[in-house]
């Protein structure tokens, strides 16, 4: 396997479903426990397989030694196996009379505790290969744990008790017996002064390890598993579809994390305690903010249920293992400050970076443009005024202003600092599809779906020239680097205009197919025309002569062309997702970039011209080396296709900006040296691709009027349809996240009754009526049926009340 590229989740393919993943305490290796009586150990630096061990029976428990050089496995063959990762030698410790359910290393690494179905705990001295048996339990011991100091051991059992043992003597010091059902989980707090135990009913109890007193009852029927935060101030529990974060001091629920559509299988805190990762049977991994309870990212590369997640010791990476036999590594440095009320609610059409290097602008079909802080991702301004989708946005060369073009036939000029519209340009007879700022900042050129181009005075907002002459819809408008000419193209011709007087200087004809693009290389003096039949033509704007065409074969497959900053290279984009790099002077192909498996939507060069960034409808952005053609990184954090990308260079770092069709905007920092470029997520807004079409929300209890309007705005069916402006106003003014209620409705819809209780109800009622009115011979049977029917009615109403309560809480 290749080395890790941050941003692209590398994976390890194994020959079986993954049961558990563990990161070594030193971060040098990863252990993968498979469901085929096998465990693999991989190096985290080279991703080479270090060791493979095959064991007898099954293994449910595995633990790293504190130094990370050993692995302990509890086997169903009543054996504890210790494997040395460096040498591959293993040691089998025998003595249990039943299946080993749990193993745990002491913090010092010299002792090992194991719990078994034979109702005993064994404390092993690894060097002496001897053991002490702890025998006070009267049922199978399901879990064992060392205190952080190693002076105490806690064990829980099927006899409904938790026992505390002194490590040195093996004597039972406390018996905690407040549980009414078998106890299967016990966890020490980071300081070791408390433990939490969980029984089979999902009840958790907090104990003082010194006095053995019960401190707190936490939740009822809420715990399937429990994890302490690194600071010990809160715990995370999961059961079925949701995760809950609890305050240890008060026992109150801080956050209810809902979003998974299937049962949650594993939960892990990051070392810093600011993130929680959750794995689920819905084949996804989610990252949550522990302070706000907001879902930050959804990792979707797995195709089967995800069983295990674990953070690296430094917290920058996350490992997930799935039943599809893969283990994936993710970069989890999320610095996103999600503010869902500030995110776009429809697809993004364009993103542009400020020449100052401190801002990102995005425009969307939601009729707004937004300015984002490049470093923090904070939305500085939401620019409203257009009454239809905004199709394009462009900064002025100095970066103090920027212009937006909309399908409402208008162009607006905005102040970057205040976010106030200073001018509005009106005059187009159809929607604006392209705008360009002159290098001198005195003009703006715009083209529309009609056949005209307009030049506007930036100071007065008046149209100074209307450039007429095209015979079909104009697709492209741009200024020359000097600002003296304006280039436009339609279906069959390219026109050069004088920017001062609006006169047509020259018309380039002879194209037998659509002209896809007109590009002016940065050094000026020429333009490149990409057409359907003639291919890439290059014209000298001074002599009006055409350079020899570049021949590549079938030009009908070419989508667009992009020049490097110095003009010595250009990139051709093909319909099938292929990208080719060509030398401008020699007219020869230098590299072929293969990686996108669907159409590429945009290609840009880095300011130095050494890197190429591409975006595609395969929901990915890729970073390429322009010299070698190698893919340095792949960004796959998108739920929908990427519509636009930009590269911005600041005084401290380089950034890639991307806009997605689901309304998400993301910024990635480019890190590494000249030959080892990688990307790291800086921030990303929330996805707003909400589709509630045909979802019935009528008579849903606990649903506020505001939430009802929001859901109906996105296609839900209800009692009445609010006006679009009212619903949009509610969405914009609300500071409460919108995507959580929608996800919860989808989850509730998946969990709703599918008619089977009603069917059984009527069938039992019919059977009861028949038996009751028949011959007295059936009276005894009738009484039995009556009893069954009454029991079922109780069960049915309990389910109904539980569903109503759950729905009310979630709304």
Tab-separated table of N, CA, C and O in Angstrom, residues 245-291:
chain	number	residue	atom	x	y	z
A	245	UNK	N	-24.325	12.765	25.581
A	245	UNK	CA	-23.209	13.253	26.379
A	245	UNK	C	-23.742	13.681	27.739
A	245	UNK	O	-24.713	14.445	27.826
A	246	UNK	N	-23.087	13.184	28.816
A	246	UNK	CA	-23.581	13.389	30.179
A	246	UNK	C	-22.557	14.160	30.997
A	246	UNK	O	-21.350	13.948	30.877
A	247	UNK	N	-23.066	15.047	31.849
A	247	UNK	CA	-22.236	15.745	32.826
A	247	UNK	C	-22.045	14.843	34.047
A	247	UNK	O	-23.018	14.389	34.647
A	248	UNK	N	-20.800	14.581	34.412
A	248	UNK	CA	-20.510	13.657	35.496
A	248	UNK	C	-20.952	14.210	36.857
A	248	UNK	O	-21.402	13.469	37.728
A	249	UNK	N	-20.831	15.516	37.042
A	249	UNK	CA	-21.160	16.082	38.342
A	249	UNK	C	-22.658	16.069	38.622
A	249	UNK	O	-23.086	15.777	39.739
A	250	UNK	N	-23.454	16.393	37.628
A	250	UNK	CA	-24.899	16.517	37.843
A	250	UNK	C	-25.699	15.333	37.307
A	250	UNK	O	-26.850	15.152	37.698
A	251	UNK	N	-25.110	14.569	36.375
A	251	UNK	CA	-25.836	13.458	35.771
A	251	UNK	C	-26.835	13.885	34.729
A	251	UNK	O	-27.688	13.084	34.327
A	252	UNK	N	-26.768	15.134	34.289
A	252	UNK	CA	-27.708	15.633	33.285
A	252	UNK	C	-27.160	15.400	31.881
A	252	UNK	O	-25.953	15.344	31.662
A	253	UNK	N	-28.074	15.282	30.936
A	253	UNK	CA	-27.696	15.078	29.539
A	253	UNK	C	-27.340	16.426	28.916
A	253	UNK	O	-28.159	17.347	28.894
A	254	UNK	N	-26.114	16.552	28.417
A	254	UNK	CA	-25.652	17.801	27.807
A	254	UNK	C	-26.107	17.916	26.354
A	254	UNK	O	-26.569	18.959	25.925
A	255	UNK	N	-25.945	16.831	25.598
A	255	UNK	CA	-26.299	16.852	24.179
A	255	UNK	C	-26.847	15.486	23.780
A	255	UNK	O	-26.389	14.449	24.274
A	256	UNK	N	-27.811	15.522	22.883
A	256	UNK	CA	-28.367	14.313	22.278
A	256	UNK	C	-27.970	14.334	20.806
A	256	UNK	O	-28.464	15.154	20.036
A	257	UNK	N	-27.031	13.459	20.428
A	257	UNK	CA	-26.482	13.479	19.073
A	257	UNK	C	-27.265	12.515	18.193
A	257	UNK	O	-27.121	11.293	18.308
A	258	UNK	N	-28.090	13.057	17.319
A	258	UNK	CA	-28.917	12.252	16.429
A	258	UNK	C	-28.513	12.535	14.994
A	258	UNK	O	-28.266	13.681	14.622
A	259	UNK	N	-28.445	11.515	14.174
A	259	UNK	CA	-28.059	11.679	12.781
A	259	UNK	C	-27.862	10.369	12.061
A	259	UNK	O	-28.132	10.255	10.881
A	260	UNK	N	-27.381	9.349	12.780
A	260	UNK	CA	-27.215	8.036	12.165
A	260	UNK	C	-28.589	7.437	11.865
A	260	UNK	O	-29.541	7.603	12.632
A	261	UNK	N	-28.663	6.704	10.771
A	261	UNK	CA	-29.921	6.080	10.367
A	261	UNK	C	-29.994	4.614	10.752
A	261	UNK	O	-30.960	3.940	10.423
A	262	UNK	N	-28.976	4.113	11.431
A	262	UNK	CA	-28.985	2.726	11.887
A	262	UNK	C	-28.233	2.660	13.208
A	262	UNK	O	-27.720	3.667	13.709
A	263	UNK	N	-28.173	1.469	13.787
A	263	UNK	CA	-27.619	1.318	15.128
A	263	UNK	C	-26.149	1.727	15.173
A	263	UNK	O	-25.372	1.431	14.270
A	264	UNK	N	-25.777	2.396	16.264
A	264	UNK	CA	-24.397	2.817	16.486
A	264	UNK	C	-23.626	1.664	17.098
A	264	UNK	O	-24.092	1.007	18.032
A	265	UNK	N	-22.433	1.413	16.582
A	265	UNK	CA	-21.634	0.265	17.014
A	265	UNK	C	-20.452	0.635	17.893
A	265	UNK	O	-19.997	-0.184	18.685
A	266	UNK	N	-19.924	1.854	17.761
A	266	UNK	CA	-18.740	2.228	18.540
A	266	UNK	C	-18.653	3.746	18.641
A	266	UNK	O	-19.107	4.471	17.745
A	267	UNK	N	-18.071	4.210	19.751
A	267	UNK	CA	-17.892	5.639	20.006
A	267	UNK	C	-16.502	5.846	20.589
A	267	UNK	O	-16.037	5.045	21.406
A	268	UNK	N	-15.814	6.923	20.166
A	268	UNK	CA	-14.475	7.208	20.677
A	268	UNK	C	-14.286	8.717	20.802
A	268	UNK	O	-14.713	9.480	19.924
A	269	UNK	N	-13.651	9.131	21.911
A	269	UNK	CA	-13.256	10.527	22.108
A	269	UNK	C	-11.896	10.763	21.467
A	269	UNK	O	-11.035	9.870	21.469
A	270	UNK	N	-11.696	11.993	20.960
A	270	UNK	CA	-10.359	12.390	20.540
A	270	UNK	C	-9.510	12.658	21.779
A	270	UNK	O	-10.049	12.941	22.856
A	271	UNK	N	-8.183	12.575	21.683
A	271	UNK	CA	-7.334	12.813	22.863
A	271	UNK	C	-7.548	14.174	23.506
A	271	UNK	O	-7.404	14.314	24.719
A	272	UNK	N	-7.905	15.169	22.724
A	272	UNK	CA	-8.164	16.482	23.291
A	272	UNK	C	-9.545	16.643	23.877
A	272	UNK	O	-9.827	17.612	24.579
A	273	UNK	N	-10.443	15.686	23.581
A	273	UNK	CA	-11.793	15.722	24.114
A	273	UNK	C	-12.739	16.644	23.392
A	273	UNK	O	-13.897	16.776	23.806
A	274	UNK	N	-12.302	17.297	22.318
A	274	UNK	CA	-13.176	18.232	21.604
A	274	UNK	C	-13.993	17.558	20.511
A	274	UNK	O	-14.941	18.149	20.001
A	275	UNK	N	-13.651	16.321	20.142
A	275	UNK	CA	-14.364	15.599	19.096
A	275	UNK	C	-14.806	14.236	19.600
A	275	UNK	O	-14.170	13.640	20.480
A	276	UNK	N	-15.889	13.754	19.012
A	276	UNK	CA	-16.345	12.378	19.222
A	276	UNK	C	-16.549	11.758	17.848
A	276	UNK	O	-17.136	12.379	16.956
A	277	UNK	N	-16.052	10.558	17.673
A	277	UNK	CA	-16.284	9.798	16.447
A	277	UNK	C	-17.248	8.661	16.755
A	277	UNK	O	-17.130	7.998	17.791
A	278	UNK	N	-18.189	8.453	15.862
A	278	UNK	CA	-19.163	7.376	16.037
A	278	UNK	C	-19.224	6.526	14.785
A	278	UNK	O	-19.182	7.049	13.666
A	279	UNK	N	-19.316	5.222	14.979
A	279	UNK	CA	-19.455	4.264	13.869
A	279	UNK	C	-20.842	3.659	13.924
A	279	UNK	O	-21.416	3.485	14.997
A	280	UNK	N	-21.371	3.311	12.765
A	280	UNK	CA	-22.754	2.848	12.715
A	280	UNK	C	-22.947	1.774	11.659
A	280	UNK	O	-22.120	1.620	10.737
A	281	UNK	N	-24.059	1.069	11.798
A	281	UNK	CA	-24.451	0.084	10.792
A	281	UNK	C	-24.910	0.725	9.490
A	281	UNK	O	-25.158	0.022	8.508
A	282	UNK	N	-25.054	2.066	9.467
A	282	UNK	CA	-25.444	2.733	8.225
A	282	UNK	C	-24.247	3.003	7.308
A	282	UNK	O	-24.342	3.776	6.359
A	283	UNK	N	-23.089	2.370	7.619
A	283	UNK	CA	-21.869	2.423	6.800
A	283	UNK	C	-21.171	3.773	6.843
A	283	UNK	O	-20.351	4.069	5.975
A	284	UNK	N	-21.466	4.597	7.832
A	284	UNK	CA	-20.835	5.905	7.935
A	284	UNK	C	-20.132	6.069	9.278
A	284	UNK	O	-20.429	5.372	10.247
A	285	UNK	N	-19.200	7.007	9.285
A	285	UNK	CA	-18.550	7.470	10.517
A	285	UNK	C	-18.840	8.960	10.618
A	285	UNK	O	-18.704	9.695	9.637
A	286	UNK	N	-19.259	9.401	11.804
A	286	UNK	CA	-19.571	10.812	12.008
A	286	UNK	C	-18.638	11.405	13.060
A	286	UNK	O	-18.293	10.733	14.034
A	287	UNK	N	-18.275	12.665	12.827
A	287	UNK	CA	-17.496	13.435	13.792
A	287	UNK	C	-18.394	14.507	14.400
A	287	UNK	O	-19.072	15.233	13.668
A	288	UNK	N	-18.381	14.594	15.741
A	288	UNK	CA	-19.252	15.509	16.464
A	288	UNK	C	-18.412	16.464	17.308
A	288	UNK	O	-17.365	16.095	17.829
A	289	UNK	N	-18.901	17.682	17.459
A	289	UNK	CA	-18.296	18.654	18.359
A	289	UNK	C	-18.878	18.431	19.752
A	289	UNK	O	-20.105	18.484	19.942
A	290	UNK	N	-18.029	18.203	20.746
A	290	UNK	CA	-18.513	17.879	22.093
A	290	UNK	C	-19.089	19.095	22.815
A	290	UNK	O	-19.869	18.928	23.761
A	291	UNK	N	-18.713	20.298	22.408
A	291	UNK	CA	-19.246	21.486	23.071
A	291	UNK	C	-20.632	21.853	22.567
A	291	UNK	O	-21.510	22.219	23.352
